[in-house]
Amino acid sequence: MTYAIAVAITLALLTSLLLAALHLGFRAPRIRERRTPADLGLAYESVPIPTVSGKRLFAWLLPVAGADSSIIILHGWGGNAELMLPLALPFHAAGINVLLLDARNHGNSDADTFSSLPRFAEDMEHAIDWLRREHPGRTQRLALLGHSVGAGAVLLAASRRNDIDAAISLSAFAHPQWMMQRYLRRFHLPGPIMAFILNYVQWIIGHRFSDIAPISTVCRIACPILLVHGRADSTVPVEDARAIVQGCPEAHLTLLEIDQAEHDSVDQIEQHGHELVRFLQRQGFATLPPR
């Protein structure tokens, strides 16, 4: 009996350590903004946006005089609005209002217990509701853009709504389970431990991976979708983007692959900003002539 109790205590301790390591390892790093759009010569407003649990989101609104269309841009894991600012430039220059958003636990937004793809999507949906409520004249047409986890959140949010006119996904993984398995393989964990971790994460976030996976959510989106992916992405291989396209042939999907672009190559994606703008123009977004 003493031996059995010792084994049980040891297993409990090991499990506690494993769960603590999981929470620590998957905690999003917080990087606060240091520059503002004014450093690039852009007029902007810092706006607070309410989200769930009484939390507040930090965002920058980059208005364009007379523009009736907008795009909301959401960063990836550990990112912030400043890191996505280069991608806002081609849209703003083309005459589209831009809202750059910090998810909870990121940038200057409020803290919460944990971050996840569904929580990113919750924050995006509250930003959509805020922009439509506070600036109805600027949301005659509305697009969403997200990077990495933010891209998955954009697709999840768009799959729940019928008021989105276009979605742009940058470097999205096809399935959260695939992404986590790629990450966990480096630790050479036994199969049962790997399965335990995957099930535990699904329990914590309150969603099955299969329900929130981009390879699934794109099939529930009515608006056109542009997938953008770097061929040199070693974090989320370009094969994930191709799998999303092949997994739902009936969706309105366009894939743009960028040579030499890695997972966080926002600067190289910016060089293709004219293609992103042209995608929105094809969806009826009115843009201004180049200034």
PDB file of C-alpha atoms in Angstrom:
ATOM      1  CA  MET A   1       0.000   0.000   0.000  1.00  0.00           C
ATOM      2  CA  THR A   2       2.875   2.365   0.894  1.00  0.00           C
ATOM      3  CA  TYR A   3       4.477   1.693  -2.497  1.00  0.00           C
ATOM      4  CA  ALA A   4       1.156   2.334  -4.302  1.00  0.00           C
ATOM      5  CA  ILE A   5       0.700   5.625  -2.438  1.00  0.00           C
ATOM      6  CA  ALA A   6       4.246   6.680  -3.311  1.00  0.00           C
ATOM      7  CA  VAL A   7       3.643   5.905  -6.985  1.00  0.00           C
ATOM      8  CA  ALA A   8       0.355   7.827  -6.960  1.00  0.00           C
ATOM      9  CA  ILE A   9       2.000  10.854  -5.320  1.00  0.00           C
ATOM     10  CA  THR A  10       4.877  10.739  -7.799  1.00  0.00           C
ATOM     11  CA  LEU A  11       2.490  10.583 -10.754  1.00  0.00           C
ATOM     12  CA  ALA A  12       0.458  13.453  -9.331  1.00  0.00           C
ATOM     13  CA  LEU A  13       3.581  15.564  -8.900  1.00  0.00           C
ATOM     14  CA  LEU A  14       4.817  14.768 -12.402  1.00  0.00           C
ATOM     15  CA  THR A  15       1.402  15.614 -13.829  1.00  0.00           C
ATOM     16  CA  SER A  16       1.342  18.914 -11.930  1.00  0.00           C
ATOM     17  CA  LEU A  17       4.806  19.787 -13.206  1.00  0.00           C
ATOM     18  CA  LEU A  18       3.812  18.896 -16.754  1.00  0.00           C
ATOM     19  CA  LEU A  19       0.679  21.058 -16.608  1.00  0.00           C
ATOM     20  CA  ALA A  20       2.622  23.959 -15.089  1.00  0.00           C
ATOM     21  CA  ALA A  21       5.216  23.666 -17.846  1.00  0.00           C
ATOM     22  CA  LEU A  22       2.440  23.635 -20.440  1.00  0.00           C
ATOM     23  CA  HIS A  23       0.873  26.829 -19.126  1.00  0.00           C
ATOM     24  CA  LEU A  24       4.269  28.513 -18.918  1.00  0.00           C
ATOM     25  CA  GLY A  25       5.428  27.280 -22.320  1.00  0.00           C
ATOM     26  CA  PHE A  26       2.279  28.369 -24.139  1.00  0.00           C
ATOM     27  CA  ARG A  27       1.979  31.753 -22.434  1.00  0.00           C
ATOM     28  CA  ALA A  28       2.085  34.525 -25.011  1.00  0.00           C
ATOM     29  CA  PRO A  29       4.996  36.955 -24.574  1.00  0.00           C
ATOM     30  CA  ARG A  30       3.865  40.570 -24.214  1.00  0.00           C
ATOM     31  CA  ILE A  31       5.560  43.149 -26.431  1.00  0.00           C
ATOM     32  CA  ARG A  32       4.225  46.659 -25.940  1.00  0.00           C
ATOM     33  CA  GLU A  33       4.133  49.245 -28.696  1.00  0.00           C
ATOM     34  CA  ARG A  34       7.032  51.691 -28.749  1.00  0.00           C
ATOM     35  CA  ARG A  35       6.191  53.663 -31.885  1.00  0.00           C
ATOM     36  CA  THR A  36       2.893  54.980 -33.192  1.00  0.00           C
ATOM     37  CA  PRO A  37       1.513  55.562 -36.690  1.00  0.00           C
ATOM     38  CA  ALA A  38       2.547  59.218 -36.246  1.00  0.00           C
ATOM     39  CA  ASP A  39       6.169  58.081 -36.594  1.00  0.00           C
ATOM     40  CA  LEU A  40       5.253  57.140 -40.168  1.00  0.00           C
ATOM     41  CA  GLY A  41       3.449  60.405 -40.756  1.00  0.00           C
ATOM     42  CA  LEU A  42      -0.041  58.927 -40.362  1.00  0.00           C
ATOM     43  CA  ALA A  43      -2.964  60.509 -38.540  1.00  0.00           C
ATOM     44  CA  TYR A  44      -4.525  58.078 -36.077  1.00  0.00           C
ATOM     45  CA  GLU A  45      -6.712  57.660 -33.012  1.00  0.00           C
ATOM     46  CA  SER A  46      -5.975  55.386 -30.044  1.00  0.00           C
ATOM     47  CA  VAL A  47      -9.288  53.748 -29.204  1.00  0.00           C
ATOM     48  CA  PRO A  48     -10.392  51.427 -26.356  1.00  0.00           C
ATOM     49  CA  ILE A  49     -12.624  48.537 -27.415  1.00  0.00           C
ATOM     50  CA  PRO A  50     -14.597  46.487 -24.868  1.00  0.00           C
ATOM     51  CA  THR A  51     -14.403  42.713 -25.112  1.00  0.00           C
ATOM     52  CA  VAL A  52     -15.504  39.777 -22.922  1.00  0.00           C
ATOM     53  CA  SER A  53     -15.188  39.683 -19.098  1.00  0.00           C
ATOM     54  CA  GLY A  54     -15.055  43.460 -18.867  1.00  0.00           C
ATOM     55  CA  LYS A  55     -11.648  43.566 -20.545  1.00  0.00           C
ATOM     56  CA  ARG A  56     -10.442  46.407 -22.758  1.00  0.00           C
ATOM     57  CA  LEU A  57      -8.621  46.098 -26.067  1.00  0.00           C
ATOM     58  CA  PHE A  58      -6.114  48.633 -27.335  1.00  0.00           C
ATOM     59  CA  ALA A  59      -6.399  49.642 -30.998  1.00  0.00           C
ATOM     60  CA  TRP A  60      -5.309  52.249 -33.506  1.00  0.00           C
ATOM     61  CA  LEU A  61      -7.789  53.634 -35.999  1.00  0.00           C
ATOM     62  CA  LEU A  62      -6.193  55.039 -39.154  1.00  0.00           C
ATOM     63  CA  PRO A  63      -9.011  56.963 -40.850  1.00  0.00           C
ATOM     64  CA  VAL A  64      -9.134  58.035 -44.492  1.00  0.00           C
ATOM     65  CA  ALA A  65     -11.282  61.068 -45.248  1.00  0.00           C
ATOM     66  CA  GLY A  66     -14.398  60.076 -47.171  1.00  0.00           C
ATOM     67  CA  ALA A  67     -13.596  56.338 -47.201  1.00  0.00           C
ATOM     68  CA  ASP A  68     -16.576  54.043 -46.601  1.00  0.00           C
ATOM     69  CA  SER A  69     -14.675  50.727 -46.457  1.00  0.00           C
ATOM     70  CA  SER A  70     -12.433  49.386 -43.686  1.00  0.00           C
ATOM     71  CA  ILE A  71     -10.101  46.542 -42.805  1.00  0.00           C
ATOM     72  CA  ILE A  72      -9.376  45.219 -39.299  1.00  0.00           C
ATOM     73  CA  ILE A  73      -5.861  43.813 -38.822  1.00  0.00           C
ATOM     74  CA  LEU A  74      -4.943  41.325 -36.076  1.00  0.00           C
ATOM     75  CA  HIS A  75      -1.404  40.218 -35.159  1.00  0.00           C
ATOM     76  CA  GLY A  76      -0.161  36.729 -34.332  1.00  0.00           C
ATOM     77  CA  TRP A  77       1.061  35.067 -31.119  1.00  0.00           C
ATOM     78  CA  GLY A  78       3.184  37.490 -29.116  1.00  0.00           C
ATOM     79  CA  GLY A  79       2.655  40.287 -31.651  1.00  0.00           C
ATOM     80  CA  ASN A  80       1.015  43.691 -31.462  1.00  0.00           C
ATOM     81  CA  ALA A  81      -0.452  46.453 -33.590  1.00  0.00           C
ATOM     82  CA  GLU A  82       2.918  48.094 -34.200  1.00  0.00           C
ATOM     83  CA  LEU A  83       4.373  44.929 -35.753  1.00  0.00           C
ATOM     84  CA  MET A  84       1.462  44.834 -38.196  1.00  0.00           C
ATOM     85  CA  LEU A  85       1.657  48.530 -39.053  1.00  0.00           C
ATOM     86  CA  PRO A  86       3.687  47.968 -42.261  1.00  0.00           C
ATOM     87  CA  LEU A  87       0.822  45.874 -43.640  1.00  0.00           C
ATOM     88  CA  ALA A  88      -1.629  48.693 -42.931  1.00  0.00           C
ATOM     89  CA  LEU A  89       0.233  51.104 -45.206  1.00  0.00           C
ATOM     90  CA  PRO A  90      -0.864  49.810 -48.636  1.00  0.00           C
ATOM     91  CA  PHE A  91      -4.518  49.629 -47.569  1.00  0.00           C
ATOM     92  CA  HIS A  92      -4.460  53.098 -46.030  1.00  0.00           C
ATOM     93  CA  ALA A  93      -2.675  54.533 -49.089  1.00  0.00           C
ATOM     94  CA  ALA A  94      -5.352  52.959 -51.285  1.00  0.00           C
ATOM     95  CA  GLY A  95      -8.112  54.746 -49.377  1.00  0.00           C
ATOM     96  CA  ILE A  96      -9.274  52.078 -46.922  1.00  0.00           C
ATOM     97  CA  ASN A  97      -9.736  52.823 -43.223  1.00  0.00           C
ATOM     98  CA  VAL A  98      -7.591  50.576 -41.026  1.00  0.00           C
ATOM     99  CA  LEU A  99      -8.187  49.359 -37.462  1.00  0.00           C
ATOM    100  CA  LEU A 100      -5.094  47.737 -35.898  1.00  0.00           C
ATOM    101  CA  LEU A 101      -5.992  45.612 -32.885  1.00  0.00           C
ATOM    102  CA  ASP A 102      -4.156  44.149 -29.882  1.00  0.00           C
ATOM    103  CA  ALA A 103      -5.659  40.894 -28.599  1.00  0.00           C
ATOM    104  CA  ARG A 104      -5.927  40.290 -24.861  1.00  0.00           C
ATOM    105  CA  ASN A 105      -2.531  39.651 -23.188  1.00  0.00           C
ATOM    106  CA  HIS A 106      -0.831  41.384 -26.105  1.00  0.00           C
ATOM    107  CA  GLY A 107       0.533  44.877 -26.676  1.00  0.00           C
ATOM    108  CA  ASN A 108      -1.356  47.393 -24.571  1.00  0.00           C
ATOM    109  CA  SER A 109      -4.592  45.405 -24.215  1.00  0.00           C
ATOM    110  CA  ASP A 110      -5.798  44.100 -20.864  1.00  0.00           C
ATOM    111  CA  ALA A 111      -4.494  40.860 -19.405  1.00  0.00           C
ATOM    112  CA  ASP A 112      -6.592  37.713 -19.089  1.00  0.00           C
ATOM    113  CA  THR A 113      -6.057  34.187 -17.796  1.00  0.00           C
ATOM    114  CA  PHE A 114      -4.746  32.762 -21.075  1.00  0.00           C
ATOM    115  CA  SER A 115      -4.668  33.345 -24.812  1.00  0.00           C
ATOM    116  CA  SER A 116      -6.018  31.033 -27.488  1.00  0.00           C
ATOM    117  CA  LEU A 117      -7.253  31.080 -31.064  1.00  0.00           C
ATOM    118  CA  PRO A 118     -10.911  31.250 -29.925  1.00  0.00           C
ATOM    119  CA  ARG A 119     -10.113  34.182 -27.620  1.00  0.00           C
ATOM    120  CA  PHE A 120      -8.357  35.974 -30.474  1.00  0.00           C
ATOM    121  CA  ALA A 121     -11.560  35.428 -32.477  1.00  0.00           C
ATOM    122  CA  GLU A 122     -13.702  36.786 -29.626  1.00  0.00           C
ATOM    123  CA  ASP A 123     -11.596  39.947 -29.587  1.00  0.00           C
ATOM    124  CA  MET A 124     -11.863  40.288 -33.359  1.00  0.00           C
ATOM    125  CA  GLU A 125     -15.653  39.975 -33.214  1.00  0.00           C
ATOM    126  CA  HIS A 126     -15.889  42.658 -30.532  1.00  0.00           C
ATOM    127  CA  ALA A 127     -13.717  44.910 -32.702  1.00  0.00           C
ATOM    128  CA  ILE A 128     -16.073  44.290 -35.642  1.00  0.00           C
ATOM    129  CA  ASP A 129     -19.102  45.166 -33.529  1.00  0.00           C
ATOM    130  CA  TRP A 130     -17.401  48.291 -32.139  1.00  0.00           C
ATOM    131  CA  LEU A 131     -16.353  49.559 -35.570  1.00  0.00           C
ATOM    132  CA  ARG A 132     -19.814  48.995 -37.057  1.00  0.00           C
ATOM    133  CA  ARG A 133     -21.478  50.674 -34.071  1.00  0.00           C
ATOM    134  CA  GLU A 134     -19.147  53.657 -33.726  1.00  0.00           C
ATOM    135  CA  HIS A 135     -18.325  54.214 -37.416  1.00  0.00           C
ATOM    136  CA  PRO A 136     -21.202  52.886 -39.547  1.00  0.00           C
ATOM    137  CA  GLY A 137     -20.264  55.177 -42.438  1.00  0.00           C
ATOM    138  CA  ARG A 138     -16.814  53.592 -42.616  1.00  0.00           C
ATOM    139  CA  THR A 139     -18.056  49.999 -42.742  1.00  0.00           C
ATOM    140  CA  GLN A 140     -20.082  49.861 -45.939  1.00  0.00           C
ATOM    141  CA  ARG A 141     -17.616  47.127 -46.848  1.00  0.00           C
ATOM    142  CA  LEU A 142     -15.507  45.392 -44.229  1.00  0.00           C
ATOM    143  CA  ALA A 143     -12.495  43.090 -44.538  1.00  0.00           C
ATOM    144  CA  LEU A 144     -10.513  41.167 -41.919  1.00  0.00           C
ATOM    145  CA  LEU A 145      -6.792  40.349 -41.983  1.00  0.00           C
ATOM    146  CA  GLY A 146      -4.860  38.240 -39.515  1.00  0.00           C
ATOM    147  CA  HIS A 147      -1.402  36.725 -39.138  1.00  0.00           C
ATOM    148  CA  SER A 148      -0.675  33.192 -37.878  1.00  0.00           C
ATOM    149  CA  VAL A 149      -2.959  32.547 -34.855  1.00  0.00           C
ATOM    150  CA  GLY A 150      -4.605  35.851 -35.752  1.00  0.00           C
ATOM    151  CA  ALA A 151      -5.269  34.458 -39.218  1.00  0.00           C
ATOM    152  CA  GLY A 152      -6.958  31.412 -37.742  1.00  0.00           C
ATOM    153  CA  ALA A 153      -9.001  33.751 -35.541  1.00  0.00           C
ATOM    154  CA  VAL A 154     -10.044  35.842 -38.557  1.00  0.00           C
ATOM    155  CA  LEU A 155     -11.261  32.719 -40.329  1.00  0.00           C
ATOM    156  CA  LEU A 156     -13.093  31.508 -37.222  1.00  0.00           C
ATOM    157  CA  ALA A 157     -14.764  34.900 -36.731  1.00  0.00           C
ATOM    158  CA  ALA A 158     -15.727  35.136 -40.410  1.00  0.00           C
ATOM    159  CA  SER A 159     -17.241  31.637 -40.263  1.00  0.00           C
ATOM    160  CA  ARG A 160     -19.682  32.851 -37.575  1.00  0.00           C
ATOM    161  CA  ARG A 161     -20.881  35.979 -39.375  1.00  0.00           C
ATOM    162  CA  ASN A 162     -22.552  37.106 -42.569  1.00  0.00           C
ATOM    163  CA  ASP A 163     -21.405  40.749 -42.477  1.00  0.00           C
ATOM    164  CA  ILE A 164     -17.804  40.264 -43.654  1.00  0.00           C
ATOM    165  CA  ASP A 165     -17.013  41.072 -47.286  1.00  0.00           C
ATOM    166  CA  ALA A 166     -13.482  39.636 -47.539  1.00  0.00           C
ATOM    167  CA  ALA A 167     -10.894  37.837 -45.391  1.00  0.00           C
ATOM    168  CA  ILE A 168      -7.105  37.759 -45.763  1.00  0.00           C
ATOM    169  CA  SER A 169      -5.140  35.061 -43.950  1.00  0.00           C
ATOM    170  CA  LEU A 170      -1.359  35.379 -43.547  1.00  0.00           C
ATOM    171  CA  SER A 171       0.643  32.281 -42.585  1.00  0.00           C
ATOM    172  CA  ALA A 172      -2.279  30.370 -41.046  1.00  0.00           C
ATOM    173  CA  PHE A 173      -1.790  26.799 -39.879  1.00  0.00           C
ATOM    174  CA  ALA A 174      -4.283  24.323 -41.303  1.00  0.00           C
ATOM    175  CA  HIS A 175      -5.040  22.578 -38.020  1.00  0.00           C
ATOM    176  CA  PRO A 176      -4.100  23.392 -34.387  1.00  0.00           C
ATOM    177  CA  GLN A 177      -3.294  19.736 -33.730  1.00  0.00           C
ATOM    178  CA  TRP A 178      -0.797  19.652 -36.589  1.00  0.00           C
ATOM    179  CA  MET A 179       0.819  22.827 -35.256  1.00  0.00           C
ATOM    180  CA  MET A 180       1.083  21.513 -31.700  1.00  0.00           C
ATOM    181  CA  GLN A 181       2.415  18.149 -32.838  1.00  0.00           C
ATOM    182  CA  ARG A 182       5.149  19.871 -34.831  1.00  0.00           C
ATOM    183  CA  TYR A 183       6.082  21.880 -31.728  1.00  0.00           C
ATOM    184  CA  LEU A 184       5.960  18.962 -29.270  1.00  0.00           C
ATOM    185  CA  ARG A 185       7.977  16.544 -31.411  1.00  0.00           C
ATOM    186  CA  ARG A 186      11.166  18.380 -30.462  1.00  0.00           C
ATOM    187  CA  PHE A 187      10.718  17.092 -26.890  1.00  0.00           C
ATOM    188  CA  HIS A 188      10.487  13.430 -28.012  1.00  0.00           C
ATOM    189  CA  LEU A 189       7.474  12.788 -25.813  1.00  0.00           C
ATOM    190  CA  PRO A 190       5.843   9.343 -25.662  1.00  0.00           C
ATOM    191  CA  GLY A 191       2.594   8.970 -27.598  1.00  0.00           C
ATOM    192  CA  PRO A 192       0.322   8.804 -24.512  1.00  0.00           C
ATOM    193  CA  ILE A 193       1.855  11.999 -23.085  1.00  0.00           C
ATOM    194  CA  MET A 194       1.402  13.748 -26.433  1.00  0.00           C
ATOM    195  CA  ALA A 195      -2.255  12.656 -26.564  1.00  0.00           C
ATOM    196  CA  PHE A 196      -2.792  13.816 -22.970  1.00  0.00           C
ATOM    197  CA  ILE A 197      -1.392  17.275 -23.772  1.00  0.00           C
ATOM    198  CA  LEU A 198      -3.542  17.681 -26.870  1.00  0.00           C
ATOM    199  CA  ASN A 199      -6.694  16.689 -25.002  1.00  0.00           C
ATOM    200  CA  TYR A 200      -5.812  18.915 -22.043  1.00  0.00           C
ATOM    201  CA  VAL A 201      -5.336  21.978 -24.260  1.00  0.00           C
ATOM    202  CA  GLN A 202      -8.703  21.355 -25.933  1.00  0.00           C
ATOM    203  CA  TRP A 203     -10.302  21.125 -22.480  1.00  0.00           C
ATOM    204  CA  ILE A 204      -8.670  24.362 -21.323  1.00  0.00           C
ATOM    205  CA  ILE A 205      -9.683  26.422 -24.376  1.00  0.00           C
ATOM    206  CA  GLY A 206     -13.168  24.871 -24.435  1.00  0.00           C
ATOM    207  CA  HIS A 207     -13.094  23.897 -28.112  1.00  0.00           C
ATOM    208  CA  ARG A 208     -12.242  20.840 -30.166  1.00  0.00           C
ATOM    209  CA  PHE A 209      -9.347  21.483 -32.518  1.00  0.00           C
ATOM    210  CA  SER A 210     -11.377  20.138 -35.440  1.00  0.00           C
ATOM    211  CA  ASP A 211     -14.081  22.773 -34.891  1.00  0.00           C
ATOM    212  CA  ILE A 212     -11.719  25.777 -34.938  1.00  0.00           C
ATOM    213  CA  ALA A 213      -9.185  24.532 -37.498  1.00  0.00           C
ATOM    214  CA  PRO A 214      -8.854  26.804 -40.566  1.00  0.00           C
ATOM    215  CA  ILE A 215      -9.113  23.732 -42.788  1.00  0.00           C
ATOM    216  CA  SER A 216     -12.655  23.411 -41.394  1.00  0.00           C
ATOM    217  CA  THR A 217     -13.732  27.018 -40.843  1.00  0.00           C
ATOM    218  CA  VAL A 218     -13.031  28.107 -44.434  1.00  0.00           C
ATOM    219  CA  CYS A 219     -15.809  25.755 -45.518  1.00  0.00           C
ATOM    220  CA  ARG A 220     -18.274  27.808 -43.450  1.00  0.00           C
ATOM    221  CA  ILE A 221     -17.231  31.233 -44.782  1.00  0.00           C
ATOM    222  CA  ALA A 222     -19.387  32.878 -47.423  1.00  0.00           C
ATOM    223  CA  CYS A 223     -17.060  35.727 -48.420  1.00  0.00           C
ATOM    224  CA  PRO A 224     -13.948  35.440 -50.642  1.00  0.00           C
ATOM    225  CA  ILE A 225     -10.735  34.480 -48.839  1.00  0.00           C
ATOM    226  CA  LEU A 226      -7.124  35.227 -49.779  1.00  0.00           C
ATOM    227  CA  LEU A 227      -4.533  32.896 -48.244  1.00  0.00           C
ATOM    228  CA  VAL A 228      -1.009  34.337 -48.233  1.00  0.00           C
ATOM    229  CA  HIS A 229       1.905  32.087 -47.274  1.00  0.00           C
ATOM    230  CA  GLY A 230       5.694  32.205 -47.499  1.00  0.00           C
ATOM    231  CA  ARG A 231       7.386  29.300 -49.232  1.00  0.00           C
ATOM    232  CA  ALA A 232      10.293  29.574 -46.739  1.00  0.00           C
ATOM    233  CA  ASP A 233       8.021  29.344 -43.677  1.00  0.00           C
ATOM    234  CA  SER A 234       9.559  26.775 -41.332  1.00  0.00           C
ATOM    235  CA  THR A 235       7.089  27.388 -38.484  1.00  0.00           C
ATOM    236  CA  VAL A 236       3.984  26.680 -40.551  1.00  0.00           C
ATOM    237  CA  PRO A 237       5.006  25.065 -43.844  1.00  0.00           C
ATOM    238  CA  VAL A 238       3.336  26.234 -47.043  1.00  0.00           C
ATOM    239  CA  GLU A 239       1.829  22.756 -47.319  1.00  0.00           C
ATOM    240  CA  ASP A 240      -0.644  23.838 -44.631  1.00  0.00           C
ATOM    241  CA  ALA A 241      -2.010  26.563 -46.916  1.00  0.00           C
ATOM    242  CA  ARG A 242      -2.236  24.107 -49.780  1.00  0.00           C
ATOM    243  CA  ALA A 243      -4.070  21.645 -47.525  1.00  0.00           C
ATOM    244  CA  ILE A 244      -6.624  24.343 -46.625  1.00  0.00           C
ATOM    245  CA  VAL A 245      -7.292  24.975 -50.309  1.00  0.00           C
ATOM    246  CA  GLN A 246      -7.571  21.270 -51.117  1.00  0.00           C
ATOM    247  CA  GLY A 247      -9.677  20.556 -48.031  1.00  0.00           C
ATOM    248  CA  CYS A 248     -12.548  22.786 -49.095  1.00  0.00           C
ATOM    249  CA  PRO A 249     -12.690  23.186 -52.881  1.00  0.00           C
ATOM    250  CA  GLU A 250     -16.146  24.789 -52.738  1.00  0.00           C
ATOM    251  CA  ALA A 251     -14.892  27.785 -50.718  1.00  0.00           C
ATOM    252  CA  HIS A 252     -14.016  31.077 -52.415  1.00  0.00           C
ATOM    253  CA  LEU A 253     -10.280  30.629 -51.870  1.00  0.00           C
ATOM    254  CA  THR A 254      -7.269  32.214 -53.570  1.00  0.00           C
ATOM    255  CA  LEU A 255      -3.718  31.224 -52.600  1.00  0.00           C
ATOM    256  CA  LEU A 256      -0.786  33.628 -52.938  1.00  0.00           C
ATOM    257  CA  GLU A 257       2.596  31.987 -52.270  1.00  0.00           C
ATOM    258  CA  ILE A 258       5.566  34.306 -51.687  1.00  0.00           C
ATOM    259  CA  ASP A 259       9.108  33.167 -52.467  1.00  0.00           C
ATOM    260  CA  GLN A 260      11.700  33.460 -49.670  1.00  0.00           C
ATOM    261  CA  ALA A 261       9.116  34.716 -47.155  1.00  0.00           C
ATOM    262  CA  GLU A 262       9.296  33.136 -43.688  1.00  0.00           C
ATOM    263  CA  HIS A 263       6.620  32.947 -41.007  1.00  0.00           C
ATOM    264  CA  ASP A 264       7.151  36.457 -39.658  1.00  0.00           C
ATOM    265  CA  SER A 265       8.213  38.128 -42.916  1.00  0.00           C
ATOM    266  CA  VAL A 266       5.745  41.005 -42.664  1.00  0.00           C
ATOM    267  CA  ASP A 267       8.140  43.198 -44.638  1.00  0.00           C
ATOM    268  CA  GLN A 268       8.222  40.791 -47.584  1.00  0.00           C
ATOM    269  CA  ILE A 269       4.454  40.407 -47.524  1.00  0.00           C
ATOM    270  CA  GLU A 270       4.201  44.204 -47.535  1.00  0.00           C
ATOM    271  CA  GLN A 271       6.042  44.188 -50.856  1.00  0.00           C
ATOM    272  CA  HIS A 272       2.994  42.337 -52.227  1.00  0.00           C
ATOM    273  CA  GLY A 273       0.605  44.869 -50.719  1.00  0.00           C
ATOM    274  CA  HIS A 274      -0.640  45.854 -54.165  1.00  0.00           C
ATOM    275  CA  GLU A 275      -1.880  42.287 -54.666  1.00  0.00           C
ATOM    276  CA  LEU A 276      -3.715  42.374 -51.338  1.00  0.00           C
ATOM    277  CA  VAL A 277      -5.298  45.701 -52.277  1.00  0.00           C
ATOM    278  CA  ARG A 278      -6.231  44.368 -55.702  1.00  0.00           C
ATOM    279  CA  PHE A 279      -7.941  41.392 -54.025  1.00  0.00           C
ATOM    280  CA  LEU A 280     -10.151  43.799 -52.063  1.00  0.00           C
ATOM    281  CA  GLN A 281     -10.852  45.859 -55.174  1.00  0.00           C
ATOM    282  CA  ARG A 282     -12.142  42.707 -56.870  1.00  0.00           C
ATOM    283  CA  GLN A 283     -14.556  42.321 -53.924  1.00  0.00           C
ATOM    284  CA  GLY A 284     -16.019  45.775 -54.541  1.00  0.00           C
ATOM    285  CA  PHE A 285     -13.913  47.825 -52.131  1.00  0.00           C
ATOM    286  CA  ALA A 286     -13.766  51.391 -53.431  1.00  0.00           C
ATOM    287  CA  THR A 287     -10.209  52.690 -53.304  1.00  0.00           C
ATOM    288  CA  LEU A 288      -8.561  55.977 -54.050  1.00  0.00           C
ATOM    289  CA  PRO A 289      -6.032  56.561 -56.852  1.00  0.00           C
ATOM    290  CA  PRO A 290      -2.374  56.381 -55.735  1.00  0.00           C
ATOM    291  CA  ARG A 291      -1.224  59.529 -53.921  1.00  0.00           C
TER     292      ARG A 291
END
